[in-house]
CSV table of C-alpha atoms in Angstrom, one decimal:
chain,number,residue,atom,x,y,z
A,1,UNK,CA,-49.7,-24.2,-14.2
A,2,UNK,CA,-53.3,-23.9,-15.4
A,3,UNK,CA,-54.5,-27.0,-17.3
A,4,UNK,CA,-56.4,-25.0,-19.9
A,5,UNK,CA,-53.4,-22.9,-20.9
A,6,UNK,CA,-51.2,-26.0,-21.2
A,7,UNK,CA,-50.5,-27.8,-24.5
A,8,UNK,CA,-52.5,-30.9,-23.5
A,9,UNK,CA,-55.4,-28.8,-22.3
A,10,UNK,CA,-55.6,-26.9,-25.6
A,11,UNK,CA,-55.3,-30.2,-27.5
A,12,UNK,CA,-58.0,-31.8,-25.4
A,13,UNK,CA,-60.3,-28.8,-25.9
A,14,UNK,CA,-59.7,-28.9,-29.6
A,15,UNK,CA,-60.6,-32.6,-29.9
A,16,UNK,CA,-63.7,-32.2,-27.7
A,17,UNK,CA,-64.9,-29.3,-29.9
A,18,UNK,CA,-64.2,-31.3,-33.1
A,19,UNK,CA,-66.1,-34.4,-31.8
A,20,UNK,CA,-69.0,-32.2,-30.6
A,21,UNK,CA,-69.2,-30.5,-34.0
A,22,UNK,CA,-69.3,-33.9,-35.7
A,23,UNK,CA,-72.0,-35.2,-33.4
A,24,UNK,CA,-74.1,-32.0,-33.8
A,25,UNK,CA,-73.8,-32.2,-37.6
A,26,UNK,CA,-74.7,-35.9,-37.6
A,27,UNK,CA,-77.6,-35.2,-35.2
A,28,UNK,CA,-79.1,-32.5,-37.5
A,29,UNK,CA,-79.0,-34.6,-40.6
A,30,UNK,CA,-79.0,-38.2,-39.5
A,31,UNK,CA,-81.7,-38.2,-36.8
A,32,UNK,CA,-84.5,-37.0,-39.1
A,33,UNK,CA,-83.5,-39.7,-41.6
A,34,UNK,CA,-83.6,-42.4,-38.9
A,35,UNK,CA,-87.1,-41.3,-37.7
A,36,UNK,CA,-88.4,-41.5,-41.2
A,37,UNK,CA,-87.0,-44.8,-42.3
A,38,UNK,CA,-86.6,-46.9,-39.2
A,39,UNK,CA,-89.3,-48.1,-36.8
A,40,UNK,CA,-86.9,-48.7,-33.9
A,41,UNK,CA,-85.4,-45.2,-34.0
A,42,UNK,CA,-85.3,-45.0,-30.2
A,43,UNK,CA,-82.7,-47.8,-30.0
A,44,UNK,CA,-80.6,-46.2,-32.7
A,45,UNK,CA,-80.7,-42.8,-30.9
A,46,UNK,CA,-79.7,-44.6,-27.7
A,47,UNK,CA,-76.8,-46.2,-29.5
A,48,UNK,CA,-75.8,-42.9,-30.9
A,49,UNK,CA,-75.8,-41.4,-27.4
A,50,UNK,CA,-73.7,-44.2,-26.0
A,51,UNK,CA,-71.2,-43.7,-28.8
A,52,UNK,CA,-71.0,-40.0,-28.1
A,53,UNK,CA,-70.4,-40.6,-24.4
A,54,UNK,CA,-67.7,-43.3,-25.1
A,55,UNK,CA,-66.0,-40.9,-27.6
A,56,UNK,CA,-66.0,-38.1,-25.0
A,57,UNK,CA,-64.6,-40.5,-22.4
A,58,UNK,CA,-61.9,-41.8,-24.6
A,59,UNK,CA,-60.9,-38.2,-25.5
A,60,UNK,CA,-60.7,-37.3,-21.8
A,61,UNK,CA,-58.6,-40.4,-21.1
A,62,UNK,CA,-56.3,-39.5,-24.0
A,63,UNK,CA,-55.9,-36.0,-22.6
A,64,UNK,CA,-55.0,-37.4,-19.1
A,65,UNK,CA,-52.5,-39.7,-20.8
A,66,UNK,CA,-50.8,-36.8,-22.6
A,67,UNK,CA,-50.9,-34.8,-19.4
A,68,UNK,CA,-48.8,-37.4,-17.5
A,69,UNK,CA,-46.4,-38.0,-20.5
A,70,UNK,CA,-45.9,-34.4,-21.8
A,71,UNK,CA,-47.2,-31.7,-19.5
A,72,UNK,CA,-45.8,-32.8,-16.2
A,73,UNK,CA,-42.2,-33.4,-17.6
A,74,UNK,CA,-42.4,-30.1,-19.3
A,75,UNK,CA,-43.4,-28.4,-16.1
A,76,UNK,CA,-40.4,-30.1,-14.3
A,77,UNK,CA,-38.2,-28.7,-17.1
A,78,UNK,CA,-39.6,-25.3,-16.6
A,79,UNK,CA,-39.1,-25.4,-12.8
A,80,UNK,CA,-35.5,-26.7,-13.3
A,81,UNK,CA,-34.8,-23.9,-15.8
A,82,UNK,CA,-36.1,-21.3,-13.4
A,83,UNK,CA,-33.9,-22.8,-10.6
A,84,UNK,CA,-30.8,-22.6,-12.8
A,85,UNK,CA,-31.7,-19.0,-13.7
A,86,UNK,CA,-31.7,-18.2,-10.0
A,87,UNK,CA,-28.2,-19.7,-9.5
A,88,UNK,CA,-29.1,-23.2,-8.3
A,89,UNK,CA,-26.7,-24.9,-10.7
A,90,UNK,CA,-27.0,-28.3,-9.0
A,91,UNK,CA,-30.6,-28.8,-10.2
A,92,UNK,CA,-31.2,-32.0,-12.2
A,93,UNK,CA,-34.2,-33.7,-13.9
A,94,UNK,CA,-35.3,-37.2,-12.9
A,95,UNK,CA,-37.1,-38.1,-16.1
A,96,UNK,CA,-36.2,-41.6,-17.3
A,97,UNK,CA,-37.9,-42.3,-20.6
A,98,UNK,CA,-36.7,-43.4,-24.0
A,99,UNK,CA,-38.7,-40.9,-26.0
A,100,UNK,CA,-37.8,-37.4,-27.1
A,101,UNK,CA,-38.7,-35.9,-23.7
A,102,UNK,CA,-36.3,-38.3,-22.0
A,103,UNK,CA,-33.5,-37.4,-24.4
A,104,UNK,CA,-34.3,-33.7,-23.8
A,105,UNK,CA,-34.1,-34.3,-20.0
A,106,UNK,CA,-30.7,-36.1,-20.4
A,107,UNK,CA,-29.4,-33.3,-22.5
A,108,UNK,CA,-30.6,-30.7,-20.0
A,109,UNK,CA,-28.9,-32.6,-17.1
A,110,UNK,CA,-25.6,-32.7,-19.1
A,111,UNK,CA,-25.9,-29.0,-19.9
A,112,UNK,CA,-26.6,-28.2,-16.3
A,113,UNK,CA,-23.5,-30.2,-15.2
A,114,UNK,CA,-21.3,-28.5,-17.7
A,115,UNK,CA,-22.7,-25.1,-16.6
A,116,UNK,CA,-22.1,-25.9,-13.0
A,117,UNK,CA,-18.5,-26.9,-13.7
A,118,UNK,CA,-17.9,-23.8,-15.7
A,119,UNK,CA,-19.4,-21.5,-13.1
A,120,UNK,CA,-17.4,-23.3,-10.4
A,121,UNK,CA,-14.2,-22.8,-12.4
A,122,UNK,CA,-15.0,-19.2,-13.0
A,123,UNK,CA,-15.6,-18.6,-9.3
A,124,UNK,CA,-12.3,-20.3,-8.4
A,125,UNK,CA,-10.5,-18.2,-11.0
A,126,UNK,CA,-12.3,-15.1,-9.6
A,127,UNK,CA,-11.3,-16.0,-6.0
A,128,UNK,CA,-7.7,-16.7,-7.1
A,129,UNK,CA,-7.5,-13.4,-8.9
A,130,UNK,CA,-9.0,-11.6,-5.9
A,131,UNK,CA,-6.5,-13.3,-3.6
A,132,UNK,CA,-3.6,-12.3,-5.8
A,133,UNK,CA,-4.9,-8.7,-5.9
A,134,UNK,CA,-5.4,-8.6,-2.1
A,135,UNK,CA,-1.9,-9.9,-1.5
A,136,UNK,CA,-0.2,-7.4,-3.8
A,137,UNK,CA,1.5,-4.5,-2.1
A,138,UNK,CA,1.1,-2.5,-5.3
A,139,UNK,CA,-2.1,-0.6,-5.9
A,140,UNK,CA,-4.2,-1.9,-8.8
A,141,UNK,CA,-7.1,0.2,-10.2
A,142,UNK,CA,-9.3,-0.6,-13.2
A,143,UNK,CA,-11.3,2.0,-15.1
A,144,UNK,CA,-13.9,1.9,-17.9
A,145,UNK,CA,-13.7,4.3,-20.8
A,146,UNK,CA,-15.7,6.9,-19.0
A,147,UNK,CA,-13.2,7.0,-16.2
A,148,UNK,CA,-15.3,5.2,-13.6
A,149,UNK,CA,-13.5,2.9,-11.2
A,150,UNK,CA,-14.7,-0.6,-11.6
A,151,UNK,CA,-12.2,-2.7,-9.7
A,152,UNK,CA,-9.5,-2.0,-7.1
A,153,UNK,CA,-7.4,-4.0,-4.5
A,154,UNK,CA,-7.0,-2.7,-0.9
A,155,UNK,CA,-3.8,-0.7,-1.6
A,156,UNK,CA,-5.5,0.9,-4.7
A,157,UNK,CA,-8.6,1.8,-2.7
A,158,UNK,CA,-6.5,3.3,0.0
A,159,UNK,CA,-4.6,5.3,-2.5
A,160,UNK,CA,-7.9,6.6,-4.1
A,161,UNK,CA,-9.2,7.6,-0.7
A,162,UNK,CA,-5.9,9.4,0.1
A,163,UNK,CA,-5.9,11.3,-3.1
A,164,UNK,CA,-9.6,12.1,-2.9
A,165,UNK,CA,-9.0,14.0,0.3
A,166,UNK,CA,-6.6,16.3,-1.5
A,167,UNK,CA,-8.2,19.4,-3.0
A,168,UNK,CA,-6.6,19.6,-6.4
A,169,UNK,CA,-8.6,22.5,-7.8
A,170,UNK,CA,-11.9,24.4,-7.4
A,171,UNK,CA,-13.7,22.2,-9.9
A,172,UNK,CA,-13.3,19.2,-7.8
A,173,UNK,CA,-15.3,20.7,-5.0
A,174,UNK,CA,-18.4,20.6,-7.3
A,175,UNK,CA,-17.9,16.9,-7.9
A,176,UNK,CA,-17.6,15.9,-4.2
A,177,UNK,CA,-21.3,15.0,-4.2
A,178,UNK,CA,-20.8,12.3,-6.8
A,179,UNK,CA,-21.0,8.8,-5.5
A,180,UNK,CA,-19.1,7.1,-8.3
A,181,UNK,CA,-15.3,7.1,-8.1
A,182,UNK,CA,-13.6,8.6,-11.0
A,183,UNK,CA,-10.0,8.7,-12.3
A,184,UNK,CA,-7.9,10.4,-9.6
A,185,UNK,CA,-6.5,13.8,-10.6
A,186,UNK,CA,-2.8,12.6,-10.8
A,187,UNK,CA,-3.8,9.9,-13.3
A,188,UNK,CA,-6.0,12.0,-15.6
A,189,UNK,CA,-3.3,12.9,-18.2
A,190,UNK,CA,-2.0,9.4,-18.3
A,191,UNK,CA,-5.5,8.0,-18.7
A,192,UNK,CA,-6.3,10.5,-21.5
A,193,UNK,CA,-3.1,9.7,-23.4
A,194,UNK,CA,-3.8,6.0,-23.1
A,195,UNK,CA,-7.3,6.4,-24.6
A,196,UNK,CA,-5.9,8.3,-27.5
A,197,UNK,CA,-4.0,5.2,-28.5
A,198,UNK,CA,-0.6,5.6,-26.9
A,199,UNK,CA,-0.7,2.0,-25.6
A,200,UNK,CA,1.1,1.0,-22.4
A,201,UNK,CA,2.4,4.1,-20.5
A,202,UNK,CA,4.7,4.3,-17.5
A,203,UNK,CA,5.8,7.4,-15.5
A,204,UNK,CA,6.7,8.6,-12.0
A,205,UNK,CA,4.1,10.8,-10.2
A,206,UNK,CA,5.1,13.2,-7.5
A,207,UNK,CA,2.1,13.7,-5.1
A,208,UNK,CA,2.7,15.8,-2.0
A,209,UNK,CA,5.8,14.2,-0.3
A,210,UNK,CA,5.4,10.8,-2.1
A,211,UNK,CA,6.6,9.4,-5.4
A,212,UNK,CA,4.6,6.8,-7.3
A,213,UNK,CA,5.7,4.6,-10.2
A,214,UNK,CA,2.6,4.1,-12.4
A,215,UNK,CA,2.2,1.7,-15.3
A,216,UNK,CA,-1.1,2.0,-17.2
A,217,UNK,CA,-2.3,-0.4,-19.9
A,218,UNK,CA,-5.5,-0.5,-22.0
A,219,UNK,CA,-8.1,-3.3,-21.7
A,220,UNK,CA,-9.4,-4.5,-25.1
A,221,UNK,CA,-12.7,-6.1,-26.2
A,222,UNK,CA,-13.0,-7.1,-29.9
A,223,UNK,CA,-10.0,-4.8,-30.7
A,224,UNK,CA,-11.8,-1.9,-29.0
A,225,UNK,CA,-10.5,-0.2,-25.8
A,226,UNK,CA,-13.0,-0.9,-23.1
A,227,UNK,CA,-11.0,0.5,-20.2
A,228,UNK,CA,-7.6,0.7,-18.5
A,229,UNK,CA,-5.7,-0.9,-15.6
A,230,UNK,CA,-3.2,1.0,-13.6
A,231,UNK,CA,-0.5,-0.5,-11.3
A,232,UNK,CA,0.9,1.9,-8.8
A,233,UNK,CA,4.0,1.4,-6.6
A,234,UNK,CA,5.3,3.6,-3.9
A,235,UNK,CA,8.9,4.3,-4.8
A,236,UNK,CA,9.4,7.2,-2.4
A,237,UNK,CA,12.0,5.4,-0.4
A,238,UNK,CA,13.9,4.3,-3.5
A,239,UNK,CA,13.9,7.8,-4.9
A,240,UNK,CA,15.1,9.2,-1.5
A,241,UNK,CA,17.8,6.5,-1.3
A,242,UNK,CA,19.0,7.4,-4.8
A,243,UNK,CA,19.1,11.1,-3.9
A,244,UNK,CA,21.0,10.2,-0.7
A,245,UNK,CA,23.5,8.2,-2.8
A,246,UNK,CA,24.0,11.1,-5.2
A,247,UNK,CA,24.3,13.6,-2.4
A,248,UNK,CA,26.8,11.3,-0.6
A,249,UNK,CA,29.0,11.1,-3.7
A,250,UNK,CA,28.7,14.9,-4.3
A,251,UNK,CA,29.5,15.7,-0.6
A,252,UNK,CA,32.4,13.3,-0.4
A,253,UNK,CA,33.8,14.7,-3.6
A,254,UNK,CA,33.4,18.3,-2.3
A,255,UNK,CA,34.8,17.5,1.2
A,256,UNK,CA,37.9,15.8,-0.3
A,257,UNK,CA,38.4,18.3,-3.1
A,258,UNK,CA,38.4,21.3,-0.8
A,259,UNK,CA,41.4,20.3,1.4
A,260,UNK,CA,43.2,18.8,-1.6
A,261,UNK,CA,42.8,22.1,-3.5
A,262,UNK,CA,44.2,24.1,-0.6
A,263,UNK,CA,47.1,21.6,-0.1
A,264,UNK,CA,47.9,21.7,-3.8
A,265,UNK,CA,47.7,25.5,-3.9
A,266,UNK,CA,49.9,26.2,-0.9
A,267,UNK,CA,52.4,23.5,-1.8
A,268,UNK,CA,52.7,25.1,-5.3
A,269,UNK,CA,53.2,28.4,-3.6
A,270,UNK,CA,56.1,27.0,-1.6
A,271,UNK,CA,57.6,25.3,-4.7
A,272,UNK,CA,57.4,28.6,-6.6
A,273,UNK,CA,59.2,30.4,-3.8
A,274,UNK,CA,56.3,32.8,-3.2
A,275,UNK,CA,57.0,32.9,0.6
A,276,UNK,CA,59.0,36.0,1.3
A,277,UNK,CA,60.0,35.0,4.8
A,278,UNK,CA,60.4,32.0,7.0
A,279,UNK,CA,57.3,33.1,8.8
A,280,UNK,CA,55.2,33.0,5.6
A,281,UNK,CA,56.6,29.6,4.8
A,282,UNK,CA,55.7,28.3,8.2
A,283,UNK,CA,52.2,29.7,7.8
A,284,UNK,CA,51.7,27.9,4.5
A,285,UNK,CA,53.1,24.7,5.9
A,286,UNK,CA,50.7,25.0,8.9
A,287,UNK,CA,47.7,25.4,6.5
A,288,UNK,CA,48.8,22.3,4.6
A,289,UNK,CA,49.2,20.4,7.8
A,290,UNK,CA,45.7,21.5,9.1
A,291,UNK,CA,44.0,20.5,5.8
A,292,UNK,CA,45.7,17.1,5.8
A,293,UNK,CA,44.4,16.6,9.3
A,294,UNK,CA,41.0,17.6,8.2
A,295,UNK,CA,41.1,15.1,5.3
A,296,UNK,CA,42.4,12.5,7.6
A,297,UNK,CA,39.4,13.0,10.0
A,298,UNK,CA,37.0,12.8,7.1
A,299,UNK,CA,38.5,9.5,5.9
A,300,UNK,CA,38.5,8.1,9.5
A,301,UNK,CA,34.9,9.1,10.0
A,302,UNK,CA,34.0,7.4,6.7
A,303,UNK,CA,35.7,4.3,7.7
A,304,UNK,CA,34.0,4.3,11.1
A,305,UNK,CA,30.6,4.8,9.5
A,306,UNK,CA,31.3,1.9,7.1
A,307,UNK,CA,32.3,-0.4,9.9
A,308,UNK,CA,29.3,0.5,12.0
A,309,UNK,CA,26.8,0.1,9.3
A,310,UNK,CA,28.3,-3.3,8.4
A,311,UNK,CA,28.2,-4.4,12.0
A,312,UNK,CA,32.0,-4.8,12.3
A,313,UNK,CA,32.6,-2.2,14.9
A,314,UNK,CA,34.5,-3.6,18.0
A,315,UNK,CA,32.8,-2.6,21.2
A,316,UNK,CA,34.9,-2.9,24.4
A,317,UNK,CA,31.9,-3.1,26.7
A,318,UNK,CA,32.4,-3.1,30.4
A,319,UNK,CA,30.7,-1.7,33.5
A,320,UNK,CA,30.8,2.1,33.3
A,321,UNK,CA,30.1,4.9,35.7
A,322,UNK,CA,28.5,7.4,33.4
A,323,UNK,CA,28.9,10.2,35.9
A,324,UNK,CA,32.7,10.0,35.7
A,325,UNK,CA,32.5,10.1,31.9
A,326,UNK,CA,30.2,13.1,31.9
A,327,UNK,CA,32.4,14.9,34.5
A,328,UNK,CA,35.5,14.3,32.3
A,329,UNK,CA,33.7,15.6,29.2
A,330,UNK,CA,32.4,18.6,31.1
A,331,UNK,CA,35.9,19.6,32.3
A,332,UNK,CA,37.3,19.1,28.7
A,333,UNK,CA,34.8,21.6,27.3
A,334,UNK,CA,34.8,24.0,30.2
A,335,UNK,CA,37.9,25.8,28.9
A,336,UNK,CA,36.4,26.2,25.5
A,337,UNK,CA,33.2,27.5,27.0
A,338,UNK,CA,35.2,30.1,28.9
A,339,UNK,CA,37.0,31.2,25.8
A,340,UNK,CA,33.7,31.5,23.9
A,341,UNK,CA,31.9,33.3,26.7
A,342,UNK,CA,29.3,30.5,26.9
A,343,UNK,CA,27.9,29.1,30.1
A,344,UNK,CA,28.4,25.3,30.3
A,345,UNK,CA,26.3,23.5,33.0
A,346,UNK,CA,26.3,19.9,34.1
A,347,UNK,CA,23.2,18.9,36.0
A,348,UNK,CA,23.3,15.4,37.5
A,349,UNK,CA,19.8,14.6,38.8
A,350,UNK,CA,20.7,11.0,40.0
A,351,UNK,CA,23.6,9.9,42.1
A,352,UNK,CA,24.0,6.4,40.7
A,353,UNK,CA,24.3,6.3,36.9
A,354,UNK,CA,26.0,3.0,36.1
A,355,UNK,CA,25.8,1.1,32.8
A,356,UNK,CA,26.3,-2.6,33.1
A,357,UNK,CA,27.8,-2.9,29.6
A,358,UNK,CA,29.1,0.1,27.6
A,359,UNK,CA,32.0,1.2,25.6
A,360,UNK,CA,33.6,4.2,27.4
A,361,UNK,CA,35.5,5.5,24.4
A,362,UNK,CA,32.5,5.3,22.1
A,363,UNK,CA,30.2,7.1,24.5
A,364,UNK,CA,32.8,9.8,25.0
A,365,UNK,CA,32.9,10.2,21.3
A,366,UNK,CA,29.1,10.7,21.3
A,367,UNK,CA,29.3,13.4,24.0
A,368,UNK,CA,32.2,15.1,22.2
A,369,UNK,CA,30.4,15.2,18.9
A,370,UNK,CA,27.2,16.5,20.5
A,371,UNK,CA,28.9,19.2,22.5
A,372,UNK,CA,31.2,20.2,19.6
A,373,UNK,CA,28.0,20.6,17.5
A,374,UNK,CA,26.4,22.7,20.2
A,375,UNK,CA,29.3,25.0,20.6
A,376,UNK,CA,29.4,25.6,16.8
A,377,UNK,CA,25.8,26.8,16.8
A,378,UNK,CA,25.6,28.7,20.1
A,379,UNK,CA,26.4,32.4,20.1
A,380,UNK,CA,28.2,34.2,23.0
A,381,UNK,CA,26.5,34.8,26.4
A,382,UNK,CA,24.2,31.8,25.9
A,383,UNK,CA,24.0,28.5,27.8
A,384,UNK,CA,24.7,24.9,27.0
A,385,UNK,CA,23.4,22.3,29.5
A,386,UNK,CA,24.2,18.6,30.1
A,387,UNK,CA,21.4,16.9,32.0
A,388,UNK,CA,21.6,13.3,33.2
A,389,UNK,CA,19.2,11.3,35.2
A,390,UNK,CA,17.8,7.7,35.7
A,391,UNK,CA,14.3,6.9,34.5
A,392,UNK,CA,12.1,3.9,33.7
A,393,UNK,CA,10.9,3.5,30.2
A,394,UNK,CA,8.9,0.5,28.9
A,395,UNK,CA,9.4,-1.1,32.4
A,396,UNK,CA,13.2,-0.9,31.9
A,397,UNK,CA,15.7,1.2,33.8
A,398,UNK,CA,17.2,3.7,31.5
A,399,UNK,CA,19.7,6.6,31.8
A,400,UNK,CA,18.7,9.7,30.0
A,401,UNK,CA,21.2,12.3,28.8
A,402,UNK,CA,20.1,15.6,27.4
A,403,UNK,CA,22.5,18.0,25.6
A,404,UNK,CA,20.7,21.3,25.3
A,405,UNK,CA,21.9,24.6,23.8
A,406,UNK,CA,20.4,28.0,23.3
A,407,UNK,CA,21.6,28.3,19.7
A,408,UNK,CA,19.8,29.4,16.6
A,409,UNK,CA,18.0,26.1,16.3
A,410,UNK,CA,17.2,23.8,13.3
A,411,UNK,CA,14.4,24.4,10.8
A,412,UNK,CA,11.5,21.9,11.2
A,413,UNK,CA,11.9,20.7,7.6
A,414,UNK,CA,15.5,19.8,8.3
A,415,UNK,CA,14.9,17.8,11.5
A,416,UNK,CA,14.2,14.4,9.8
A,417,UNK,CA,17.6,14.6,8.1
A,418,UNK,CA,20.0,15.7,10.9
A,419,UNK,CA,21.2,12.2,11.5
A,420,UNK,CA,22.0,11.6,7.8
A,421,UNK,CA,25.5,11.5,6.5
A,422,UNK,CA,26.9,14.9,5.5
A,423,UNK,CA,24.0,16.9,6.9
A,424,UNK,CA,25.2,20.3,7.9
A,425,UNK,CA,23.5,23.4,9.3
A,426,UNK,CA,23.2,26.4,7.1
A,427,UNK,CA,26.6,28.0,6.9
A,428,UNK,CA,25.1,31.3,7.7
A,429,UNK,CA,24.1,30.0,11.1
A,430,UNK,CA,27.6,28.7,12.0
A,431,UNK,CA,30.0,30.8,13.9
A,432,UNK,CA,33.5,31.5,12.7
A,433,UNK,CA,34.8,28.1,13.7
A,434,UNK,CA,35.9,25.5,11.1
A,435,UNK,CA,32.9,23.4,10.1
A,436,UNK,CA,32.8,19.6,10.7
A,437,UNK,CA,32.7,16.8,8.2
A,438,UNK,CA,28.9,16.3,8.4
A,439,UNK,CA,29.3,12.8,9.7
A,440,UNK,CA,29.3,13.5,13.5
A,441,UNK,CA,25.6,13.0,14.1
A,442,UNK,CA,25.4,10.0,11.9
A,443,UNK,CA,28.2,8.4,13.9
A,444,UNK,CA,26.5,9.4,17.2
A,445,UNK,CA,23.3,7.6,16.1
A,446,UNK,CA,25.1,4.5,15.1
A,447,UNK,CA,27.0,4.3,18.4
A,448,UNK,CA,23.9,4.9,20.5
A,449,UNK,CA,22.0,2.2,18.6
A,450,UNK,CA,24.9,-0.2,19.0
A,451,UNK,CA,24.3,0.2,22.8
A,452,UNK,CA,20.6,-0.7,22.2
A,453,UNK,CA,19.7,2.9,23.0
A,454,UNK,CA,17.9,5.7,21.1
A,455,UNK,CA,18.5,9.3,20.3
A,456,UNK,CA,16.0,12.0,19.2
A,457,UNK,CA,16.2,15.7,18.6
A,458,UNK,CA,13.9,18.6,19.4
A,459,UNK,CA,14.6,22.1,18.1
A,460,UNK,CA,12.9,25.5,17.6
A,461,UNK,CA,14.3,28.3,15.6
A,462,UNK,CA,15.7,31.0,17.7
A,463,UNK,CA,15.3,29.0,20.9
A,464,UNK,CA,17.8,26.2,20.6
A,465,UNK,CA,18.2,22.5,20.2
A,466,UNK,CA,18.1,19.5,22.6
A,467,UNK,CA,19.4,16.0,21.8
A,468,UNK,CA,18.0,13.3,24.1
A,469,UNK,CA,19.8,10.0,24.5
A,470,UNK,CA,18.3,6.9,26.2
A,471,UNK,CA,20.7,4.1,27.2
A,472,UNK,CA,19.6,0.9,28.9
A,473,UNK,CA,21.2,0.2,32.3
A,474,UNK,CA,21.2,-3.5,31.6
A,475,UNK,CA,22.0,-4.8,28.2
A,476,UNK,CA,19.2,-6.8,26.5
A,477,UNK,CA,20.6,-10.3,25.6
């Protein structure tokens, strides 16, 4: 800091100028008077000069005194203030005096300590809030009134990036060069309604194949809306489960109502004496019997599914020669294949196919369900193949069974749902046989997984379908 621009420097210069003016005035009027009236004027002038020198010296000493007592402490305060302005909140003054400057320094130190505590608490709150936002599985996005994104957590940022890659309309292509993130297209209507004063708003958004539950609330500043915060949760699985529950209830009701209606109708016909001959009576009774068996199979499959999903299924596991099982299943369906004019093949690519622990009846049920399904969807003069071999998967010996048909195939959009309960192929693709309950493939998957195996399906429309089963040779303890 320049001395002449400081307070002490200006005060010293002022005093020096004042003293110099006084001396000049006295010299102009007093020195001629001394020369005229005093004989020893030289001594008086010398005394006058000494007095001027002493006055200037005392003024300079006073200025230096003020410099050490005022200017230097003030310079320390200025430096400390600059340090705090730069974020060094631990800065303190070491001025220990009892005057006003000392009190000012103590007050400054107290203010700096309070400011440091407040900043530390604010940082801790900020870190706490940031940790909470990072740990949330829901997406959180904050906007200002112009729609600019000002704060997000990682799920929210991921969601913005995902939705930004979707081309909603042609106008969006013009805004791709903008660096600032704006309100995503699915949230625009909700954001506009909130700004118009609708308050907290909640809704479900359907974006592509996902469903998002969105809650948007305004942010206030002095009773004015300064932005909005949106919390987004992926509820796709919940919506799908609810739809599956509704479909399950509807399908069960339909599957039970159909045989019950037929049984009721034919029994009423018998009671009303509508059968003209014993043969017609026998035919009606046979239909009632078949429908009762169908309803019994449905109830049995439902009970099996419930026990399997609850983990209460009893597995009579023992050492099993899978080749013998597949040979038996092949012979059982060979007659049916001949009747339907379908070629049934069994290709055993490995001689030894033994499972250390397996339930023979359950695996036979798996093969029966898969082959029954293949026969229902394969037209005449086509081929159904059973291929079995031993492979190594993930460093574990496995037995792979492939049931492949040359039927009409399954649409790609239906493939993810073939193992769900009550999934059925389009009735137009099913041959004239009676359709199943829609639980066969769901039961197959549960049985295979209970053997620590896996099953997958590959299908192409017009070419056929292949179900691949992997079973571990040795059970994993």
